[in-house]
């Protein structure tokens, strides 16, 4: 099977699983001479504070800056590994839908490389795994990474 991938997406959240996916994405992008999009989705539900209040604009700004700094560090690592075509993205919304459908449609992604899970067993039961949702609904191939 000769499958060539041109537009790769690796969603990251700082977890160990996301780190493994990032490492694999760099290898696959290099082997395919592909563009690599590195995405961090800030879940808008996290901006609802306790007692029904909203998190301040300053806090949202700081979260965005932290995400951009994290992604810039990953992009630098990808470039040091030999990739030339790397972009970073911070998006707001539900991680499931942003990763599975919104971003792939907007950027014509043909492969999503994602970590096995960032949730513990109880969280997967309560909210479902983002990886599971992406695997079921993405319009492109999905590579679920469990090892480097």
Short mmCIF file of N, CA and C in Angstrom, two decimals:
data_model
loop_
_atom_site.label_atom_id
_atom_site.label_comp_id
_atom_site.label_asym_id
_atom_site.label_seq_id
_atom_site.Cartn_x
_atom_site.Cartn_y
_atom_site.Cartn_z
N UNK A 1 0.83 -1.17 0.00
CA UNK A 1 0.00 0.00 0.00
C UNK A 1 0.89 1.24 0.00
N UNK A 2 0.73 2.06 -1.01
CA UNK A 2 1.48 3.31 -1.09
C UNK A 2 0.54 4.46 -0.82
N UNK A 3 0.52 4.92 0.41
CA UNK A 3 -0.30 6.06 0.78
C UNK A 3 0.62 7.23 1.04
N UNK A 4 0.38 8.31 0.33
CA UNK A 4 1.18 9.51 0.56
C UNK A 4 0.31 10.53 1.27
N UNK A 5 0.82 11.05 2.35
CA UNK A 5 0.11 12.06 3.12
C UNK A 5 0.78 13.40 2.92
N UNK A 6 -0.03 14.43 2.68
CA UNK A 6 0.50 15.77 2.43
C UNK A 6 0.19 16.75 3.55
N UNK A 7 -0.94 16.57 4.20
CA UNK A 7 -1.41 17.49 5.25
C UNK A 7 -1.66 16.69 6.52
N UNK A 8 -0.76 16.81 7.48
CA UNK A 8 -0.88 16.07 8.73
C UNK A 8 -1.30 16.98 9.87
N UNK A 9 -2.10 16.43 10.76
CA UNK A 9 -2.52 17.14 11.97
C UNK A 9 -2.14 16.32 13.18
N UNK A 10 -1.49 16.97 14.15
CA UNK A 10 -1.26 16.33 15.44
C UNK A 10 -1.82 17.26 16.52
N UNK A 11 -2.93 16.83 17.14
CA UNK A 11 -3.46 17.61 18.26
C UNK A 11 -2.67 17.26 19.53
N UNK A 12 -2.35 18.28 20.30
CA UNK A 12 -1.55 18.08 21.51
C UNK A 12 -2.19 18.79 22.70
N UNK A 13 -1.99 18.21 23.89
CA UNK A 13 -2.56 18.81 25.10
C UNK A 13 -1.59 18.79 26.27
N UNK A 14 -0.34 18.46 26.01
CA UNK A 14 0.65 18.43 27.09
C UNK A 14 0.77 17.09 27.77
N UNK A 15 -0.07 16.12 27.41
CA UNK A 15 -0.03 14.80 28.05
C UNK A 15 1.11 13.96 27.47
N UNK A 16 1.46 12.90 28.17
CA UNK A 16 2.48 11.98 27.67
C UNK A 16 2.04 11.36 26.35
N UNK A 17 0.75 11.05 26.23
CA UNK A 17 0.23 10.45 25.00
C UNK A 17 0.37 11.41 23.82
N UNK A 18 0.13 12.69 24.07
CA UNK A 18 0.27 13.70 23.02
C UNK A 18 1.74 13.84 22.61
N UNK A 19 2.64 13.71 23.55
CA UNK A 19 4.07 13.77 23.25
C UNK A 19 4.47 12.62 22.32
N UNK A 20 3.96 11.42 22.61
CA UNK A 20 4.24 10.28 21.73
C UNK A 20 3.68 10.52 20.33
N UNK A 21 2.47 11.06 20.26
CA UNK A 21 1.86 11.35 18.97
C UNK A 21 2.68 12.40 18.21
N UNK A 22 3.14 13.42 18.91
CA UNK A 22 3.96 14.45 18.28
C UNK A 22 5.23 13.85 17.69
N UNK A 23 5.91 13.01 18.47
CA UNK A 23 7.15 12.39 17.99
C UNK A 23 6.88 11.55 16.73
N UNK A 24 5.78 10.80 16.73
CA UNK A 24 5.43 9.98 15.57
C UNK A 24 5.06 10.87 14.39
N UNK A 25 4.34 11.97 14.65
CA UNK A 25 3.94 12.88 13.58
C UNK A 25 5.15 13.50 12.88
N UNK A 26 6.16 13.84 13.65
CA UNK A 26 7.38 14.40 13.06
C UNK A 26 8.03 13.38 12.13
N UNK A 27 8.06 12.13 12.56
CA UNK A 27 8.65 11.07 11.72
C UNK A 27 7.84 10.87 10.44
N UNK A 28 6.52 10.79 10.58
CA UNK A 28 5.66 10.55 9.41
C UNK A 28 5.70 11.75 8.46
N UNK A 29 5.68 12.96 9.00
CA UNK A 29 5.74 14.16 8.15
C UNK A 29 7.07 14.20 7.39
N UNK A 30 8.15 13.86 8.07
CA UNK A 30 9.45 13.84 7.41
C UNK A 30 9.51 12.80 6.30
N UNK A 31 8.99 11.62 6.56
CA UNK A 31 9.02 10.54 5.57
C UNK A 31 8.16 10.87 4.35
N UNK A 32 7.11 11.67 4.55
CA UNK A 32 6.20 12.01 3.46
C UNK A 32 6.46 13.41 2.89
N UNK A 33 7.45 14.14 3.42
CA UNK A 33 7.71 15.52 3.01
C UNK A 33 6.40 16.32 3.09
N UNK A 34 5.71 16.15 4.20
CA UNK A 34 4.37 16.71 4.37
C UNK A 34 4.38 17.95 5.25
N UNK A 35 3.28 18.70 5.14
CA UNK A 35 3.02 19.83 6.02
C UNK A 35 2.49 19.28 7.35
N UNK A 36 2.96 19.82 8.46
CA UNK A 36 2.51 19.39 9.78
C UNK A 36 1.84 20.54 10.51
N UNK A 37 0.56 20.35 10.85
CA UNK A 37 -0.16 21.29 11.69
C UNK A 37 -0.16 20.76 13.11
N UNK A 38 0.27 21.57 14.06
CA UNK A 38 0.26 21.22 15.47
C UNK A 38 -0.85 22.05 16.11
N UNK A 39 -1.81 21.37 16.72
CA UNK A 39 -3.03 22.02 17.20
C UNK A 39 -3.22 21.80 18.69
N UNK A 40 -3.58 22.88 19.38
CA UNK A 40 -4.01 22.80 20.77
C UNK A 40 -5.39 23.41 20.85
N UNK A 41 -6.35 22.64 21.38
CA UNK A 41 -7.72 23.14 21.49
C UNK A 41 -7.98 23.48 22.95
N UNK A 42 -8.34 24.74 23.18
CA UNK A 42 -8.71 25.18 24.52
C UNK A 42 -10.22 24.97 24.65
N UNK A 43 -10.58 24.03 25.50
CA UNK A 43 -11.98 23.66 25.70
C UNK A 43 -12.72 24.83 26.34
N UNK A 44 -13.72 25.35 25.65
CA UNK A 44 -14.44 26.52 26.15
C UNK A 44 -15.16 26.24 27.46
N UNK A 45 -15.45 24.98 27.77
CA UNK A 45 -16.08 24.65 29.05
C UNK A 45 -15.17 25.01 30.23
N UNK A 46 -13.86 25.04 30.00
CA UNK A 46 -12.94 25.36 31.10
C UNK A 46 -13.00 26.84 31.47
N UNK A 47 -13.63 27.67 30.63
CA UNK A 47 -13.71 29.09 30.93
C UNK A 47 -14.88 29.45 31.81
N UNK A 48 -15.70 28.47 32.18
CA UNK A 48 -16.80 28.70 33.11
C UNK A 48 -16.24 28.48 34.50
N UNK A 49 -16.20 29.50 35.29
CA UNK A 49 -15.64 29.41 36.64
C UNK A 49 -16.64 28.84 37.62
N UNK A 50 -16.20 28.70 38.84
CA UNK A 50 -17.08 28.22 39.90
C UNK A 50 -18.23 29.17 40.15
N UNK A 51 -19.30 28.67 40.66
CA UNK A 51 -20.48 29.45 41.02
C UNK A 51 -21.11 30.14 39.81
N UNK A 52 -20.94 29.56 38.62
CA UNK A 52 -21.57 30.10 37.43
C UNK A 52 -20.88 31.32 36.86
N UNK A 53 -19.73 31.71 37.41
CA UNK A 53 -19.02 32.88 36.91
C UNK A 53 -18.14 32.53 35.73
N UNK A 54 -17.69 33.54 35.05
CA UNK A 54 -16.81 33.36 33.91
C UNK A 54 -15.37 33.68 34.32
N UNK A 55 -14.43 33.02 33.68
CA UNK A 55 -13.02 33.33 33.90
C UNK A 55 -12.74 34.67 33.22
N UNK A 56 -11.91 35.47 33.81
CA UNK A 56 -11.63 36.81 33.28
C UNK A 56 -10.92 36.74 31.93
N UNK A 57 -11.01 37.83 31.20
CA UNK A 57 -10.32 37.94 29.92
C UNK A 57 -8.82 37.80 30.07
N UNK A 58 -8.28 38.30 31.18
CA UNK A 58 -6.84 38.18 31.42
C UNK A 58 -6.43 36.72 31.56
N UNK A 59 -7.26 35.92 32.23
CA UNK A 59 -6.95 34.50 32.39
C UNK A 59 -7.01 33.77 31.05
N UNK A 60 -8.00 34.11 30.24
CA UNK A 60 -8.12 33.50 28.91
C UNK A 60 -6.91 33.89 28.06
N UNK A 61 -6.52 35.13 28.13
CA UNK A 61 -5.35 35.60 27.39
C UNK A 61 -4.11 34.83 27.84
N UNK A 62 -3.94 34.65 29.15
CA UNK A 62 -2.76 33.93 29.65
C UNK A 62 -2.77 32.48 29.20
N UNK A 63 -3.94 31.83 29.23
CA UNK A 63 -4.05 30.45 28.74
C UNK A 63 -3.67 30.36 27.26
N UNK A 64 -4.09 31.33 26.49
CA UNK A 64 -3.77 31.36 25.07
C UNK A 64 -2.28 31.55 24.86
N UNK A 65 -1.68 32.46 25.61
CA UNK A 65 -0.24 32.69 25.52
C UNK A 65 0.54 31.44 25.91
N UNK A 66 0.11 30.78 26.98
CA UNK A 66 0.78 29.54 27.41
C UNK A 66 0.70 28.47 26.32
N UNK A 67 -0.48 28.35 25.69
CA UNK A 67 -0.66 27.36 24.62
C UNK A 67 0.25 27.69 23.44
N UNK A 68 0.33 28.96 23.07
CA UNK A 68 1.19 29.36 21.96
C UNK A 68 2.66 29.10 22.27
N UNK A 69 3.08 29.36 23.49
CA UNK A 69 4.47 29.09 23.88
C UNK A 69 4.77 27.60 23.80
N UNK A 70 3.85 26.78 24.28
CA UNK A 70 3.99 25.32 24.22
C UNK A 70 4.10 24.87 22.76
N UNK A 71 3.21 25.37 21.91
CA UNK A 71 3.22 24.97 20.50
C UNK A 71 4.46 25.46 19.78
N UNK A 72 4.92 26.66 20.09
CA UNK A 72 6.15 27.16 19.48
C UNK A 72 7.34 26.28 19.83
N UNK A 73 7.38 25.79 21.07
CA UNK A 73 8.44 24.87 21.46
C UNK A 73 8.40 23.58 20.66
N UNK A 74 7.20 23.05 20.44
CA UNK A 74 7.05 21.84 19.63
C UNK A 74 7.45 22.11 18.18
N UNK A 75 7.04 23.25 17.64
CA UNK A 75 7.40 23.59 16.26
C UNK A 75 8.91 23.70 16.11
N UNK A 76 9.56 24.28 17.09
CA UNK A 76 11.03 24.38 17.06
C UNK A 76 11.66 22.99 17.04
N UNK A 77 11.13 22.10 17.87
CA UNK A 77 11.65 20.72 17.89
C UNK A 77 11.44 20.03 16.54
N UNK A 78 10.28 20.25 15.92
CA UNK A 78 10.00 19.63 14.62
C UNK A 78 10.98 20.16 13.57
N UNK A 79 11.25 21.45 13.62
CA UNK A 79 12.17 22.05 12.65
C UNK A 79 13.60 21.57 12.88
N UNK A 80 13.98 21.38 14.14
CA UNK A 80 15.31 20.85 14.45
C UNK A 80 15.44 19.41 13.94
N UNK A 81 14.32 18.70 13.85
CA UNK A 81 14.32 17.32 13.34
C UNK A 81 14.31 17.28 11.81
N UNK A 82 14.29 18.45 11.18
CA UNK A 82 14.38 18.50 9.73
C UNK A 82 13.12 18.91 8.99
N UNK A 83 12.02 19.13 9.69
CA UNK A 83 10.79 19.55 9.01
C UNK A 83 10.88 21.04 8.68
N UNK A 84 10.41 21.39 7.51
CA UNK A 84 10.43 22.78 7.10
C UNK A 84 9.04 23.40 7.10
N UNK A 85 8.02 22.57 6.88
CA UNK A 85 6.66 23.07 6.70
C UNK A 85 5.82 22.72 7.93
N UNK A 86 5.88 23.59 8.94
CA UNK A 86 5.22 23.35 10.22
C UNK A 86 4.41 24.60 10.58
N UNK A 87 3.19 24.39 11.07
CA UNK A 87 2.36 25.52 11.52
C UNK A 87 1.74 25.17 12.86
N UNK A 88 1.53 26.18 13.68
CA UNK A 88 0.88 25.97 14.98
C UNK A 88 -0.48 26.65 14.98
N UNK A 89 -1.40 26.09 15.76
CA UNK A 89 -2.76 26.62 15.82
C UNK A 89 -3.31 26.46 17.23
N UNK A 90 -3.94 27.50 17.73
CA UNK A 90 -4.71 27.44 18.97
C UNK A 90 -6.15 27.70 18.58
N UNK A 91 -7.03 26.79 18.97
CA UNK A 91 -8.46 26.95 18.67
C UNK A 91 -9.25 26.85 19.97
N UNK A 92 -10.41 27.46 19.97
CA UNK A 92 -11.33 27.40 21.09
C UNK A 92 -12.53 26.55 20.68
N UNK A 93 -13.04 25.77 21.61
CA UNK A 93 -14.23 24.98 21.33
C UNK A 93 -14.16 23.62 21.97
N UNK A 94 -15.02 22.74 21.50
CA UNK A 94 -15.05 21.36 21.97
C UNK A 94 -13.93 20.61 21.26
N UNK A 95 -12.95 20.06 21.99
CA UNK A 95 -11.83 19.37 21.33
C UNK A 95 -12.28 18.26 20.38
N UNK A 96 -13.34 17.55 20.74
CA UNK A 96 -13.80 16.46 19.88
C UNK A 96 -14.14 16.96 18.48
N UNK A 97 -14.98 17.96 18.40
CA UNK A 97 -15.44 18.42 17.09
C UNK A 97 -14.39 19.24 16.36
N UNK A 98 -13.61 20.02 17.09
CA UNK A 98 -12.56 20.80 16.42
C UNK A 98 -11.54 19.86 15.77
N UNK A 99 -11.10 18.83 16.51
CA UNK A 99 -10.08 17.91 16.00
C UNK A 99 -10.65 16.98 14.93
N UNK A 100 -11.85 16.47 15.15
CA UNK A 100 -12.40 15.46 14.25
C UNK A 100 -12.94 16.03 12.95
N UNK A 101 -13.57 17.20 13.00
CA UNK A 101 -14.23 17.68 11.79
C UNK A 101 -13.85 19.10 11.39
N UNK A 102 -13.93 20.06 12.29
CA UNK A 102 -13.74 21.46 11.92
C UNK A 102 -12.36 21.72 11.30
N UNK A 103 -11.32 21.39 12.05
CA UNK A 103 -9.96 21.66 11.57
C UNK A 103 -9.62 20.85 10.32
N UNK A 104 -9.91 19.54 10.28
CA UNK A 104 -9.60 18.78 9.05
C UNK A 104 -10.28 19.33 7.80
N UNK A 105 -11.53 19.78 7.93
CA UNK A 105 -12.21 20.36 6.78
C UNK A 105 -11.59 21.68 6.37
N UNK A 106 -11.27 22.53 7.34
CA UNK A 106 -10.71 23.85 7.04
C UNK A 106 -9.32 23.77 6.42
N UNK A 107 -8.55 22.73 6.77
CA UNK A 107 -7.15 22.65 6.35
C UNK A 107 -6.86 21.47 5.42
N UNK A 108 -7.90 20.78 4.96
CA UNK A 108 -7.75 19.65 4.04
C UNK A 108 -6.75 18.61 4.56
N UNK A 109 -6.92 18.25 5.80
CA UNK A 109 -6.05 17.27 6.46
C UNK A 109 -6.32 15.88 5.88
N UNK A 110 -5.25 15.12 5.59
CA UNK A 110 -5.46 13.75 5.12
C UNK A 110 -4.98 12.70 6.12
N UNK A 111 -4.37 13.12 7.24
CA UNK A 111 -4.01 12.19 8.31
C UNK A 111 -3.97 12.93 9.64
N UNK A 112 -4.68 12.38 10.61
CA UNK A 112 -4.62 12.88 11.99
C UNK A 112 -3.81 11.87 12.79
N UNK A 113 -2.80 12.35 13.48
CA UNK A 113 -1.98 11.49 14.34
C UNK A 113 -2.26 11.94 15.77
N UNK A 114 -2.84 11.04 16.55
CA UNK A 114 -3.34 11.42 17.87
C UNK A 114 -2.93 10.38 18.90
N UNK A 115 -2.70 10.84 20.13
CA UNK A 115 -2.36 9.93 21.22
C UNK A 115 -3.53 9.04 21.59
N UNK A 116 -3.23 7.89 22.17
CA UNK A 116 -4.28 6.91 22.50
C UNK A 116 -5.34 7.51 23.40
N UNK A 117 -4.94 8.23 24.42
CA UNK A 117 -5.91 8.89 25.29
C UNK A 117 -5.18 9.81 26.25
N UNK A 118 -5.84 10.88 26.62
CA UNK A 118 -5.29 11.77 27.63
C UNK A 118 -6.10 11.69 28.91
N UNK A 119 -7.13 10.83 28.91
CA UNK A 119 -8.04 10.72 30.05
C UNK A 119 -7.77 9.46 30.86
N UNK A 120 -8.16 9.51 32.13
CA UNK A 120 -8.10 8.28 32.90
C UNK A 120 -9.38 7.47 32.63
N UNK A 121 -9.46 6.27 33.16
CA UNK A 121 -10.58 5.38 32.86
C UNK A 121 -11.93 5.98 33.24
N UNK A 122 -12.02 6.63 34.39
CA UNK A 122 -13.30 7.21 34.82
C UNK A 122 -13.72 8.36 33.91
N UNK A 123 -12.77 9.22 33.52
CA UNK A 123 -13.11 10.32 32.62
C UNK A 123 -13.61 9.81 31.28
N UNK A 124 -13.01 8.71 30.77
CA UNK A 124 -13.47 8.15 29.50
C UNK A 124 -14.90 7.66 29.60
N UNK A 125 -15.27 7.07 30.74
CA UNK A 125 -16.63 6.60 30.94
C UNK A 125 -17.60 7.78 30.98
N UNK A 126 -17.22 8.84 31.68
CA UNK A 126 -18.12 9.98 31.87
C UNK A 126 -18.25 10.86 30.63
N UNK A 127 -17.15 11.18 29.98
CA UNK A 127 -17.21 12.13 28.87
C UNK A 127 -16.84 11.52 27.53
N UNK A 128 -16.29 10.33 27.52
CA UNK A 128 -15.88 9.71 26.27
C UNK A 128 -14.52 10.22 25.85
N UNK A 129 -13.81 9.40 25.16
CA UNK A 129 -12.46 9.74 24.73
C UNK A 129 -12.49 10.59 23.46
N UNK A 130 -11.70 11.65 23.46
CA UNK A 130 -11.55 12.47 22.27
C UNK A 130 -11.01 11.60 21.14
N UNK A 131 -10.03 10.76 21.44
CA UNK A 131 -9.43 9.89 20.43
C UNK A 131 -10.47 8.97 19.83
N UNK A 132 -11.30 8.39 20.67
CA UNK A 132 -12.35 7.50 20.18
C UNK A 132 -13.30 8.25 19.23
N UNK A 133 -13.69 9.44 19.61
CA UNK A 133 -14.59 10.25 18.79
C UNK A 133 -13.93 10.61 17.46
N UNK A 134 -12.67 11.03 17.50
CA UNK A 134 -11.94 11.39 16.28
C UNK A 134 -11.85 10.18 15.36
N UNK A 135 -11.54 9.03 15.93
CA UNK A 135 -11.40 7.82 15.14
C UNK A 135 -12.71 7.47 14.43
N UNK A 136 -13.84 7.69 15.10
CA UNK A 136 -15.15 7.35 14.52
C UNK A 136 -15.62 8.36 13.48
N UNK A 137 -15.29 9.63 13.64
CA UNK A 137 -15.96 10.65 12.84
C UNK A 137 -15.08 11.45 11.90
N UNK A 138 -13.78 11.34 11.99
CA UNK A 138 -12.89 12.14 11.13
C UNK A 138 -13.09 11.77 9.65
N UNK A 139 -12.98 12.75 8.77
CA UNK A 139 -13.15 12.50 7.34
C UNK A 139 -11.89 11.96 6.66
N UNK A 140 -10.85 11.71 7.45
CA UNK A 140 -9.57 11.28 6.89
C UNK A 140 -9.03 10.12 7.72
N UNK A 141 -7.86 9.62 7.34
CA UNK A 141 -7.22 8.55 8.10
C UNK A 141 -6.82 9.08 9.48
N UNK A 142 -6.85 8.17 10.45
CA UNK A 142 -6.46 8.49 11.83
C UNK A 142 -5.44 7.45 12.28
N UNK A 143 -4.31 7.92 12.75
CA UNK A 143 -3.29 7.05 13.33
C UNK A 143 -3.28 7.28 14.83
N UNK A 144 -3.62 6.24 15.58
CA UNK A 144 -3.65 6.33 17.04
C UNK A 144 -2.32 5.79 17.55
N UNK A 145 -1.60 6.65 18.24
CA UNK A 145 -0.24 6.33 18.67
C UNK A 145 -0.23 5.80 20.10
N UNK A 146 0.39 4.64 20.28
CA UNK A 146 0.56 4.07 21.60
C UNK A 146 2.03 3.96 21.99
N UNK A 147 2.91 4.01 20.98
CA UNK A 147 4.34 3.90 21.23
C UNK A 147 5.08 4.89 20.33
N UNK A 148 6.37 5.11 20.63
CA UNK A 148 7.15 6.02 19.79
C UNK A 148 7.51 5.39 18.47
#
